[in-house]
Coordinates of C-alpha atoms in Angstrom, one line a residue:
Chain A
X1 CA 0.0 0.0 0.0
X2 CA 0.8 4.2 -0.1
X3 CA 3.8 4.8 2.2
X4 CA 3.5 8.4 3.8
X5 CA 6.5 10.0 6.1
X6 CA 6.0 13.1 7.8
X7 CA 8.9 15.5 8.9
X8 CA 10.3 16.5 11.2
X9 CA 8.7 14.5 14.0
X10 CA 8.9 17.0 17.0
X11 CA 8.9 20.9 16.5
X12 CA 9.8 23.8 18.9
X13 CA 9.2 27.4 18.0
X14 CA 8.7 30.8 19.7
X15 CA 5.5 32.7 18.8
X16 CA 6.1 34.7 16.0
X17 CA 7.7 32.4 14.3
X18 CA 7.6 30.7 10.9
X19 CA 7.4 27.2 10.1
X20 CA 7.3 24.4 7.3
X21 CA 5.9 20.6 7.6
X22 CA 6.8 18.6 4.7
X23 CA 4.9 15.0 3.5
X24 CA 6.2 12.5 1.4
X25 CA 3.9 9.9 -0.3
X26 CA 4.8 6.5 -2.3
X27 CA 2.1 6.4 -4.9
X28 CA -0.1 8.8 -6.7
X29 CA -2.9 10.3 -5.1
X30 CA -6.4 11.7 -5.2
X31 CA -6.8 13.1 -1.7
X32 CA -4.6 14.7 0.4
X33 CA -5.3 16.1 3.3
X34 CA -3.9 18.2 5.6
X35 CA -4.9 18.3 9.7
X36 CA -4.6 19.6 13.1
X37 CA -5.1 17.6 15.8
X38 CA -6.2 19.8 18.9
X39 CA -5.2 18.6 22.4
X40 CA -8.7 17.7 23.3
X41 CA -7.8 15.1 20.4
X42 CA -10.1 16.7 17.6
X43 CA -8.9 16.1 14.5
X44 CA -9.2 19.6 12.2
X45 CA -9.5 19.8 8.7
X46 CA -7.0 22.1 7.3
X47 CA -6.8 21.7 3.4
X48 CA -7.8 19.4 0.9
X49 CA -4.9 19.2 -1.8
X50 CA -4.5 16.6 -4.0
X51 CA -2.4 18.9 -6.2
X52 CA -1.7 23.0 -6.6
X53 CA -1.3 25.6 -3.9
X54 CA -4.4 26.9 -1.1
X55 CA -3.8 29.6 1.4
X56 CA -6.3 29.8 4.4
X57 CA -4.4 32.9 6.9
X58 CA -1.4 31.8 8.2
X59 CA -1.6 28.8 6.9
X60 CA -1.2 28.0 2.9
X61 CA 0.0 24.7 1.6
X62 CA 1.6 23.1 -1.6
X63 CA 1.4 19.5 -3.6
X64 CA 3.2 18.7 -6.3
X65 CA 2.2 15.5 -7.3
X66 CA 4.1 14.3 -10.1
X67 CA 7.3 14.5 -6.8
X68 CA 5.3 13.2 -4.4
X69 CA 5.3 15.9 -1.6
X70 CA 3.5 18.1 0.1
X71 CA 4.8 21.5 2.3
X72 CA 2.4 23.3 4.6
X73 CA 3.7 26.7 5.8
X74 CA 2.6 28.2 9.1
X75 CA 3.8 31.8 9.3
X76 CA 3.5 33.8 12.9
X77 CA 2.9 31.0 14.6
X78 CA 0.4 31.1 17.9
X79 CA 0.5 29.3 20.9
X80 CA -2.7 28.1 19.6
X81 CA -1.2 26.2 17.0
X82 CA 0.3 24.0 19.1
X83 CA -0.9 20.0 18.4
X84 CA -0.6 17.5 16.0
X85 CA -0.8 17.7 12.5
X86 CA -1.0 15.0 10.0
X87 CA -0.9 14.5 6.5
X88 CA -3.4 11.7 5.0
X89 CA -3.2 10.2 1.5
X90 CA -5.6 8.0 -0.6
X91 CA -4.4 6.7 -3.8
X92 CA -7.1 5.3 -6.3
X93 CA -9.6 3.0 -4.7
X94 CA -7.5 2.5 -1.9
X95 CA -7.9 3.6 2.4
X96 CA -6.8 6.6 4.1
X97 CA -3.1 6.7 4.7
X98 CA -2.1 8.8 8.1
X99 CA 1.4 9.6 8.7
X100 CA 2.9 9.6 12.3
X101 CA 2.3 13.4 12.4
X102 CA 4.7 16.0 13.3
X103 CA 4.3 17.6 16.8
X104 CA 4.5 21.4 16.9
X105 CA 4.9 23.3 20.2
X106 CA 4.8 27.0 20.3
X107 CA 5.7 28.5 23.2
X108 CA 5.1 32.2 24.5
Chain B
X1 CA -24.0 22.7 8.5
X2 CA -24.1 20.3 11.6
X3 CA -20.4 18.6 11.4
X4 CA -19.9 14.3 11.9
X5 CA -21.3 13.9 15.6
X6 CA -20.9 11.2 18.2
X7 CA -21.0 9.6 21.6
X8 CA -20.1 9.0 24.2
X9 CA -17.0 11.3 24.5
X10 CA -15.5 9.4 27.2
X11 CA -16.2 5.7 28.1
X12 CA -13.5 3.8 31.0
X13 CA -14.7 0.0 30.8
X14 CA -13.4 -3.2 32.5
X15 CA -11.6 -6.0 30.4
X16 CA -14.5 -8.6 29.0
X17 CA -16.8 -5.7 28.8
X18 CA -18.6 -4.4 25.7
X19 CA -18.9 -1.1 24.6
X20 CA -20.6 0.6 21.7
X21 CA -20.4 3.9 19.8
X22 CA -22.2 5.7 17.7
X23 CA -21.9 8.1 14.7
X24 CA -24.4 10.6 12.8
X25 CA -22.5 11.8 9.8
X26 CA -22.5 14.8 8.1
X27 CA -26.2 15.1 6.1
X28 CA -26.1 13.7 2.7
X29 CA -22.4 11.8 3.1
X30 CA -23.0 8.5 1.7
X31 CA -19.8 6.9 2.6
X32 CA -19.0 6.6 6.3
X33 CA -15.5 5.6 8.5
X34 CA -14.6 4.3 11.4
X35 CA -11.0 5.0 12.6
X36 CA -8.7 3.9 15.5
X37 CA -6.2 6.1 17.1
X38 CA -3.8 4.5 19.9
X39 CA -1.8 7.0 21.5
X40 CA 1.0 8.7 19.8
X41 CA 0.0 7.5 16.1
X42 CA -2.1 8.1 13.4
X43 CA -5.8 6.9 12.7
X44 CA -6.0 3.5 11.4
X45 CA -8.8 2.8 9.1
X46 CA -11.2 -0.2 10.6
X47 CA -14.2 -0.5 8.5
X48 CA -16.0 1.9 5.4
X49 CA -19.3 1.6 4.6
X50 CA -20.9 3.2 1.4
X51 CA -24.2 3.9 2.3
X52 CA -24.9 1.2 4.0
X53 CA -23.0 -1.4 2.4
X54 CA -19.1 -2.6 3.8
X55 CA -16.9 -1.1 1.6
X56 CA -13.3 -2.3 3.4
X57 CA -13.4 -3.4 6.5
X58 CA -9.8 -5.8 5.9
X59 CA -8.4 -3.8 9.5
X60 CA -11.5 -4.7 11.7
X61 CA -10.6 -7.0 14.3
X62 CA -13.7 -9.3 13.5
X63 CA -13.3 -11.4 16.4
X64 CA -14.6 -9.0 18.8
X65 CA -15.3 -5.6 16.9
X66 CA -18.4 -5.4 14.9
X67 CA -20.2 -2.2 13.1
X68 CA -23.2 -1.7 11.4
X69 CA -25.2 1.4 9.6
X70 CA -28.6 1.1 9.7
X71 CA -30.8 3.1 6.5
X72 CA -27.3 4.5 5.4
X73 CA -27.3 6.8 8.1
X74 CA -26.0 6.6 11.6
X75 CA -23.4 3.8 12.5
X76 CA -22.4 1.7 15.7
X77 CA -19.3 0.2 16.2
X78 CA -19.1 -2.5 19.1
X79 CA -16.2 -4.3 20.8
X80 CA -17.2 -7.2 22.6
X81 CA -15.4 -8.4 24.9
X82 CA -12.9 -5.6 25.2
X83 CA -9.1 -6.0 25.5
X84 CA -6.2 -3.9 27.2
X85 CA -4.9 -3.1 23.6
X86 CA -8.6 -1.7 22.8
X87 CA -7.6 1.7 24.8
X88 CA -7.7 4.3 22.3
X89 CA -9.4 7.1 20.3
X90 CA -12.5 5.6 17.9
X91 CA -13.1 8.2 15.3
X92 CA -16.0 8.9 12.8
X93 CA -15.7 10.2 9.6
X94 CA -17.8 10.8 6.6
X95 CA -17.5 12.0 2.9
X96 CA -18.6 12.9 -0.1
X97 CA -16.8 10.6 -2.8
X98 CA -17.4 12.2 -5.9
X99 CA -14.6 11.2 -8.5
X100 CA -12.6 13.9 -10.3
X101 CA -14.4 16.2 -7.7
X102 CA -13.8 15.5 -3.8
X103 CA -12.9 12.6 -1.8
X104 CA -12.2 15.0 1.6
X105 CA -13.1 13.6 4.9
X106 CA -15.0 15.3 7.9
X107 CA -13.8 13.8 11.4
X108 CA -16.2 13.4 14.3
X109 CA -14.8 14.5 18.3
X110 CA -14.1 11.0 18.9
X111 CA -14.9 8.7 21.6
X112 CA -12.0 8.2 24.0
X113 CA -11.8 4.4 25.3
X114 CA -10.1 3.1 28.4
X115 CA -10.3 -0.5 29.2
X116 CA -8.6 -1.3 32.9

C-alpha cells in the first residue's frame, strides 16, 4: 500500500515564528489532506490538496504531485497552533493513509 | 451545516466488557468511516461503509469488533469483549466521494476508550 513519512517528528518554535511541515507519499494520489489535531484530540481539517497551492491565513499549503510531496507553511505562529498535525493520502480506490504526524509546540 | 457527531466522549470499561459507539454523519455523506487512534500514532482505518453497504473493512478486528449502519445513516461500532490493547481514540468520519471532484473527509470528536 501508499507509504507516507511526515517530517520533522517534534517541532519547537517561539511565537512569532515561521514554520514548514513537509509529507512524502509512495504512490499517486487523489486526496490529500492536511490536519490539526487539537489537544482535546479533535482532528481539524486544514486543506484538501490533492495537487496545486491553497492559502487559508497563516496557513497555505503546496502538492506537487508528479514528486510526491506536500509543504504546509505556518507563518507567525500562535500558541494556539500548538498540536498534532498529520498528512493523509488516498491513492485510487484504496484507504486513508495517516502519517505519524509532526508535533508542533509554540511557546510564548 | 451540523459537522460528523458522536457519543459517548469518554467511556472507561473493564476487560471482558462491551462497549458501543455511535456516529451521525454529516447530512447527505454517503460513505462513512470508522478509525482507530492508539496513542502517539495516526488513525487507522477499521471499516468503510458506502451507504450502507461494507466497503473495506480488511483492518477490523472481526473477532470482537463489529459495526453496522442502519438506512445508510447513523453507525455503531461495538467491541465485545474488550481487551487492554482496545484503549484508544474511535473516530467517525464521513464523505462525499465524488470522483474527479472530492474525496475529503470530515472527522467526528471521537470517543475516548479506556479499558482497565
Amino acid at each position: 500500500g501508499i507509504q507516507v513519512e511526515q517530517s520533522p517528528p517534534d517541532l519547537i518554535l517561539q511565537e512569532g515564528a515561521n514554520s514548514t511541515l513537509r509529507c512524502n507519499f509512495s504512490d499517486s494520489v487523489n486526496n490529500l489532506q492536511w490536519f490539526h489535531q487539537n489537544p482535546w484530540g479533535q482532528l481539524i481539517n486544514l486543506f484538501y490538496i490533492p495537487s496545486g497551492t491553497k492559502q487559508n491565513g497563516r496557513l497555505s499549503a503546496t502538492t506537487v504531485a508528479t514528486e510526491r510531496y506536500s509543504l504546509l507553511y505556518i507563518s507567525s505562529s500562535q500558541t494556539t497552533d500548538s498540536g498534532v498535525y498529520f498528512c493523509a493520502v488516498q491513492g485510487g480506490s484504496e484507504k486513508l493513509v495517516f502519517g505519524k504526524g509532526t508535533k508542533l509546540t509554540v511557546n510564548p | 451545516e451540523a459537522g460528523v457527531a458522536q457519543s459517548p466522549r469518554y467511556k472507561i470499561i473493564e476487560k471482558r466488557q462491551s462497549v458501543a459507539f455511535w456516529c451521525n454523519p454529516i447530512s447527505g455523506h454517503a460513505t462513512l468511516y470508522w478509525y482507530q487512534q492508539i496513542l502517539g500514532q495516526g488513525p487507522k482505518l477499521l471499516i468503510q461503509f458506502q451507504n450502507n453497504g461494507v466497503v473495506d473493512d480488511s483492518q477490523l478486528p472481526k473477532d470482537r469488533f463489529s459495526a453496522e449502519r442502519l438506512k445508510g445513516v447513523d453507525s455503531t461500532l461495538k467491541i465485545q469483549p474488550a481487551k487492554l490493547e482496545d484503549s484508544a481514540v474511535y473516530l467517525c468520519a464521513s464523505s462525499l466521494d465524488i470522483p474527479r471532484y472530492s474525496y475529503e473527509q470530515y472527522f467526528g470528536p471521537g470517543t475516548r476508550l479506556t479499558v482497565t
